[in-house]
Amino acid sequence: QVQLVESGGGSVQAGGSLRLSCAASGLYVNPACMGWFRQVPEKGRDGVAAIDNRGNTWYEDSVKGRFTISRDSAKTTVYLEMNSLKSEDTARYFCAVRRRGDYCSPGPASDFGFWAQGTQVTVSS
């Protein structure tokens, strides 16, 4: 099993920045593909970004150029640097490990697992 713990959320004004972290531990501490998702109340989880073991990255269109996903050298922590935040970025953010498929992209959520509690990001305009 893999345990994931997200941190780094908070409240920020529009145009500001936040950096989210996702620490992975467990038997498989080097997942091939990890992703960030976000969820607002009464909606499903939408993929935001994903990164594979080679450092290749994928982004959802609305965050391209503003968000950056990265992994540390040990590949046990994944980060999401969020800049130029907008009110529509307000959501609870989750990281997850891809468990189905031999490709890496931020979705669908049903292909990912080991969900943790998430971290809230609130952007005020």
JSON list of C-alpha atoms in Angstrom, two decimals:
[
{"chain": "A", "resi": 1, "resn": "GLN", "atom": "CA", "xyz": [0.00, 0.00, 0.00]},
{"chain": "A", "resi": 2, "resn": "VAL", "atom": "CA", "xyz": [0.98, 3.59, -0.55]},
{"chain": "A", "resi": 3, "resn": "GLN", "atom": "CA", "xyz": [0.07, 6.32, 1.88]},
{"chain": "A", "resi": 4, "resn": "LEU", "atom": "CA", "xyz": [-0.22, 9.87, 0.61]},
{"chain": "A", "resi": 5, "resn": "VAL", "atom": "CA", "xyz": [-0.34, 13.03, 2.68]},
{"chain": "A", "resi": 6, "resn": "GLU", "atom": "CA", "xyz": [-1.11, 16.39, 1.08]},
{"chain": "A", "resi": 7, "resn": "SER", "atom": "CA", "xyz": [-0.15, 19.73, 2.59]},
{"chain": "A", "resi": 8, "resn": "GLY", "atom": "CA", "xyz": [0.35, 23.35, 1.64]},
{"chain": "A", "resi": 9, "resn": "GLY", "atom": "CA", "xyz": [-3.18, 24.52, 1.01]},
{"chain": "A", "resi": 10, "resn": "GLY", "atom": "CA", "xyz": [-4.59, 27.74, 2.37]},
{"chain": "A", "resi": 11, "resn": "SER", "atom": "CA", "xyz": [-6.27, 31.00, 1.50]},
{"chain": "A", "resi": 12, "resn": "VAL", "atom": "CA", "xyz": [-4.81, 33.48, -0.95]},
{"chain": "A", "resi": 13, "resn": "GLN", "atom": "CA", "xyz": [-5.96, 36.43, -2.99]},
{"chain": "A", "resi": 14, "resn": "ALA", "atom": "CA", "xyz": [-6.39, 36.19, -6.72]},
{"chain": "A", "resi": 15, "resn": "GLY", "atom": "CA", "xyz": [-3.05, 36.50, -8.46]},
{"chain": "A", "resi": 16, "resn": "GLY", "atom": "CA", "xyz": [-1.23, 34.91, -5.56]},
{"chain": "A", "resi": 17, "resn": "SER", "atom": "CA", "xyz": [0.67, 31.64, -5.31]},
{"chain": "A", "resi": 18, "resn": "LEU", "atom": "CA", "xyz": [0.63, 28.46, -3.29]},
{"chain": "A", "resi": 19, "resn": "ARG", "atom": "CA", "xyz": [2.75, 25.33, -3.29]},
{"chain": "A", "resi": 20, "resn": "LEU", "atom": "CA", "xyz": [1.16, 21.99, -2.50]},
{"chain": "A", "resi": 21, "resn": "SER", "atom": "CA", "xyz": [3.14, 18.94, -1.41]},
{"chain": "A", "resi": 22, "resn": "CYS", "atom": "CA", "xyz": [2.24, 15.28, -1.52]},
{"chain": "A", "resi": 23, "resn": "ALA", "atom": "CA", "xyz": [4.44, 12.91, 0.45]},
{"chain": "A", "resi": 24, "resn": "ALA", "atom": "CA", "xyz": [4.25, 9.22, -0.45]},
{"chain": "A", "resi": 25, "resn": "SER", "atom": "CA", "xyz": [5.26, 6.35, 1.79]},
{"chain": "A", "resi": 26, "resn": "GLY", "atom": "CA", "xyz": [4.69, 2.60, 1.87]},
{"chain": "A", "resi": 27, "resn": "LEU", "atom": "CA", "xyz": [5.86, -0.41, -0.04]},
{"chain": "A", "resi": 28, "resn": "TYR", "atom": "CA", "xyz": [5.76, 1.24, -3.45]},
{"chain": "A", "resi": 29, "resn": "VAL", "atom": "CA", "xyz": [7.34, 4.62, -2.78]},
{"chain": "A", "resi": 30, "resn": "ASN", "atom": "CA", "xyz": [8.25, 5.26, -6.39]},
{"chain": "A", "resi": 31, "resn": "PRO", "atom": "CA", "xyz": [4.97, 5.24, -8.29]},
{"chain": "A", "resi": 32, "resn": "ALA", "atom": "CA", "xyz": [5.31, 5.43, -12.04]},
{"chain": "A", "resi": 33, "resn": "CYS", "atom": "CA", "xyz": [2.72, 8.17, -12.38]},
{"chain": "A", "resi": 34, "resn": "MET", "atom": "CA", "xyz": [1.24, 10.56, -9.87]},
{"chain": "A", "resi": 35, "resn": "GLY", "atom": "CA", "xyz": [-1.39, 13.19, -10.35]},
{"chain": "A", "resi": 36, "resn": "TRP", "atom": "CA", "xyz": [-3.08, 16.13, -8.72]},
{"chain": "A", "resi": 37, "resn": "PHE", "atom": "CA", "xyz": [-6.84, 16.46, -8.77]},
{"chain": "A", "resi": 38, "resn": "ARG", "atom": "CA", "xyz": [-9.28, 18.99, -7.42]},
{"chain": "A", "resi": 39, "resn": "GLN", "atom": "CA", "xyz": [-12.85, 18.81, -6.31]},
{"chain": "A", "resi": 40, "resn": "VAL", "atom": "CA", "xyz": [-15.53, 21.34, -5.48]},
{"chain": "A", "resi": 41, "resn": "PRO", "atom": "CA", "xyz": [-18.65, 20.41, -3.51]},
{"chain": "A", "resi": 42, "resn": "GLU", "atom": "CA", "xyz": [-21.18, 18.25, -5.37]},
{"chain": "A", "resi": 43, "resn": "LYS", "atom": "CA", "xyz": [-18.82, 17.68, -8.29]},
{"chain": "A", "resi": 44, "resn": "GLY", "atom": "CA", "xyz": [-16.42, 14.91, -9.21]},
{"chain": "A", "resi": 45, "resn": "ARG", "atom": "CA", "xyz": [-12.66, 15.08, -9.01]},
{"chain": "A", "resi": 46, "resn": "ASP", "atom": "CA", "xyz": [-11.04, 16.73, -12.01]},
{"chain": "A", "resi": 47, "resn": "GLY", "atom": "CA", "xyz": [-7.48, 16.08, -13.05]},
{"chain": "A", "resi": 48, "resn": "VAL", "atom": "CA", "xyz": [-5.13, 19.04, -12.84]},
{"chain": "A", "resi": 49, "resn": "ALA", "atom": "CA", "xyz": [-1.65, 17.71, -13.58]},
{"chain": "A", "resi": 50, "resn": "ALA", "atom": "CA", "xyz": [0.35, 14.50, -13.70]},
{"chain": "A", "resi": 51, "resn": "ILE", "atom": "CA", "xyz": [4.02, 13.53, -13.75]},
{"chain": "A", "resi": 52, "resn": "ASP", "atom": "CA", "xyz": [5.78, 10.26, -14.53]},
{"chain": "A", "resi": 53, "resn": "ASN", "atom": "CA", "xyz": [9.07, 8.81, -13.34]},
{"chain": "A", "resi": 54, "resn": "ARG", "atom": "CA", "xyz": [10.96, 10.40, -16.20]},
{"chain": "A", "resi": 55, "resn": "GLY", "atom": "CA", "xyz": [9.71, 13.86, -15.32]},
{"chain": "A", "resi": 56, "resn": "ASN", "atom": "CA", "xyz": [7.26, 14.11, -18.20]},
{"chain": "A", "resi": 57, "resn": "THR", "atom": "CA", "xyz": [4.31, 16.27, -17.26]},
{"chain": "A", "resi": 58, "resn": "TRP", "atom": "CA", "xyz": [0.71, 16.76, -18.36]},
{"chain": "A", "resi": 59, "resn": "TYR", "atom": "CA", "xyz": [-1.65, 19.62, -17.48]},
{"chain": "A", "resi": 60, "resn": "GLU", "atom": "CA", "xyz": [-5.34, 20.34, -17.74]},
{"chain": "A", "resi": 61, "resn": "ASP", "atom": "CA", "xyz": [-5.86, 23.22, -20.16]},
{"chain": "A", "resi": 62, "resn": "SER", "atom": "CA", "xyz": [-7.09, 25.78, -17.62]},
{"chain": "A", "resi": 63, "resn": "VAL", "atom": "CA", "xyz": [-3.90, 25.55, -15.53]},
{"chain": "A", "resi": 64, "resn": "LYS", "atom": "CA", "xyz": [-1.30, 25.41, -18.30]},
{"chain": "A", "resi": 65, "resn": "GLY", "atom": "CA", "xyz": [1.25, 28.15, -17.85]},
{"chain": "A", "resi": 66, "resn": "ARG", "atom": "CA", "xyz": [0.17, 28.78, -14.27]},
{"chain": "A", "resi": 67, "resn": "PHE", "atom": "CA", "xyz": [0.70, 25.47, -12.46]},
{"chain": "A", "resi": 68, "resn": "THR", "atom": "CA", "xyz": [3.85, 23.35, -12.36]},
{"chain": "A", "resi": 69, "resn": "ILE", "atom": "CA", "xyz": [4.04, 19.77, -11.16]},
{"chain": "A", "resi": 70, "resn": "SER", "atom": "CA", "xyz": [7.36, 18.33, -10.05]},
{"chain": "A", "resi": 71, "resn": "ARG", "atom": "CA", "xyz": [8.87, 15.47, -8.03]},
{"chain": "A", "resi": 72, "resn": "ASP", "atom": "CA", "xyz": [11.84, 15.41, -5.70]},
{"chain": "A", "resi": 73, "resn": "SER", "atom": "CA", "xyz": [14.94, 13.40, -6.60]},
{"chain": "A", "resi": 74, "resn": "ALA", "atom": "CA", "xyz": [13.84, 10.49, -4.42]},
{"chain": "A", "resi": 75, "resn": "LYS", "atom": "CA", "xyz": [10.49, 10.57, -6.23]},
{"chain": "A", "resi": 76, "resn": "THR", "atom": "CA", "xyz": [8.66, 10.28, -2.93]},
{"chain": "A", "resi": 77, "resn": "THR", "atom": "CA", "xyz": [7.23, 13.78, -2.89]},
{"chain": "A", "resi": 78, "resn": "VAL", "atom": "CA", "xyz": [5.24, 15.48, -5.61]},
{"chain": "A", "resi": 79, "resn": "TYR", "atom": "CA", "xyz": [4.70, 19.23, -5.67]},
{"chain": "A", "resi": 80, "resn": "LEU", "atom": "CA", "xyz": [2.18, 21.47, -7.35]},
{"chain": "A", "resi": 81, "resn": "GLU", "atom": "CA", "xyz": [3.35, 25.05, -7.71]},
{"chain": "A", "resi": 82, "resn": "MET", "atom": "CA", "xyz": [0.31, 27.22, -8.37]},
{"chain": "A", "resi": 83, "resn": "ASN", "atom": "CA", "xyz": [0.80, 30.78, -9.62]},
{"chain": "A", "resi": 84, "resn": "SER", "atom": "CA", "xyz": [-1.58, 33.47, -10.86]},
{"chain": "A", "resi": 85, "resn": "LEU", "atom": "CA", "xyz": [-4.34, 31.82, -8.90]},
{"chain": "A", "resi": 86, "resn": "LYS", "atom": "CA", "xyz": [-7.93, 32.58, -9.85]},
{"chain": "A", "resi": 87, "resn": "SER", "atom": "CA", "xyz": [-11.15, 32.27, -7.87]},
{"chain": "A", "resi": 88, "resn": "GLU", "atom": "CA", "xyz": [-12.11, 29.32, -10.06]},
{"chain": "A", "resi": 89, "resn": "ASP", "atom": "CA", "xyz": [-9.08, 27.43, -8.72]},
{"chain": "A", "resi": 90, "resn": "THR", "atom": "CA", "xyz": [-10.82, 27.25, -5.35]},
{"chain": "A", "resi": 91, "resn": "ALA", "atom": "CA", "xyz": [-11.25, 23.56, -4.52]},
{"chain": "A", "resi": 92, "resn": "ARG", "atom": "CA", "xyz": [-9.99, 20.74, -2.37]},
{"chain": "A", "resi": 93, "resn": "TYR", "atom": "CA", "xyz": [-6.84, 19.35, -3.95]},
{"chain": "A", "resi": 94, "resn": "PHE", "atom": "CA", "xyz": [-5.84, 15.71, -3.84]},
{"chain": "A", "resi": 95, "resn": "CYS", "atom": "CA", "xyz": [-2.85, 13.77, -5.04]},
{"chain": "A", "resi": 96, "resn": "ALA", "atom": "CA", "xyz": [-3.09, 10.17, -6.16]},
{"chain": "A", "resi": 97, "resn": "VAL", "atom": "CA", "xyz": [-1.21, 7.33, -7.80]},
{"chain": "A", "resi": 98, "resn": "ARG", "atom": "CA", "xyz": [-2.24, 5.96, -11.18]},
{"chain": "A", "resi": 99, "resn": "ARG", "atom": "CA", "xyz": [-3.30, 2.37, -10.73]},
{"chain": "A", "resi": 100, "resn": "ARG", "atom": "CA", "xyz": [-4.68, 1.54, -14.18]},
{"chain": "A", "resi": 101, "resn": "GLY", "atom": "CA", "xyz": [-3.27, 2.19, -17.61]},
{"chain": "A", "resi": 102, "resn": "ASP", "atom": "CA", "xyz": [0.32, 2.28, -18.78]},
{"chain": "A", "resi": 103, "resn": "TYR", "atom": "CA", "xyz": [0.29, 5.98, -19.60]},
{"chain": "A", "resi": 104, "resn": "CYS", "atom": "CA", "xyz": [0.42, 9.06, -17.42]},
{"chain": "A", "resi": 105, "resn": "SER", "atom": "CA", "xyz": [-2.19, 11.80, -17.66]},
{"chain": "A", "resi": 106, "resn": "PRO", "atom": "CA", "xyz": [-4.29, 13.67, -15.08]},
{"chain": "A", "resi": 107, "resn": "GLY", "atom": "CA", "xyz": [-7.36, 11.52, -15.40]},
{"chain": "A", "resi": 108, "resn": "PRO", "atom": "CA", "xyz": [-9.76, 9.96, -15.14]},
{"chain": "A", "resi": 109, "resn": "ALA", "atom": "CA", "xyz": [-9.92, 9.87, -11.36]},
{"chain": "A", "resi": 110, "resn": "SER", "atom": "CA", "xyz": [-11.21, 6.31, -11.50]},
{"chain": "A", "resi": 111, "resn": "ASP", "atom": "CA", "xyz": [-7.79, 5.19, -12.78]},
{"chain": "A", "resi": 112, "resn": "PHE", "atom": "CA", "xyz": [-6.07, 6.63, -9.71]},
{"chain": "A", "resi": 113, "resn": "GLY", "atom": "CA", "xyz": [-6.01, 5.44, -6.12]},
{"chain": "A", "resi": 114, "resn": "PHE", "atom": "CA", "xyz": [-4.57, 5.77, -2.63]},
{"chain": "A", "resi": 115, "resn": "TRP", "atom": "CA", "xyz": [-6.58, 8.95, -2.11]},
{"chain": "A", "resi": 116, "resn": "ALA", "atom": "CA", "xyz": [-5.87, 10.84, 1.10]},
{"chain": "A", "resi": 117, "resn": "GLN", "atom": "CA", "xyz": [-7.67, 13.68, 2.85]},
{"chain": "A", "resi": 118, "resn": "GLY", "atom": "CA", "xyz": [-6.73, 16.44, 0.43]},
{"chain": "A", "resi": 119, "resn": "THR", "atom": "CA", "xyz": [-5.88, 20.04, 1.17]},
{"chain": "A", "resi": 120, "resn": "GLN", "atom": "CA", "xyz": [-8.16, 23.05, 0.72]},
{"chain": "A", "resi": 121, "resn": "VAL", "atom": "CA", "xyz": [-7.21, 25.92, -1.56]},
{"chain": "A", "resi": 122, "resn": "THR", "atom": "CA", "xyz": [-9.34, 29.05, -1.39]},
{"chain": "A", "resi": 123, "resn": "VAL", "atom": "CA", "xyz": [-8.73, 31.97, -3.75]},
{"chain": "A", "resi": 124, "resn": "SER", "atom": "CA", "xyz": [-10.55, 35.20, -3.05]},
{"chain": "A", "resi": 125, "resn": "SER", "atom": "CA", "xyz": [-11.12, 37.80, -5.72]}
]
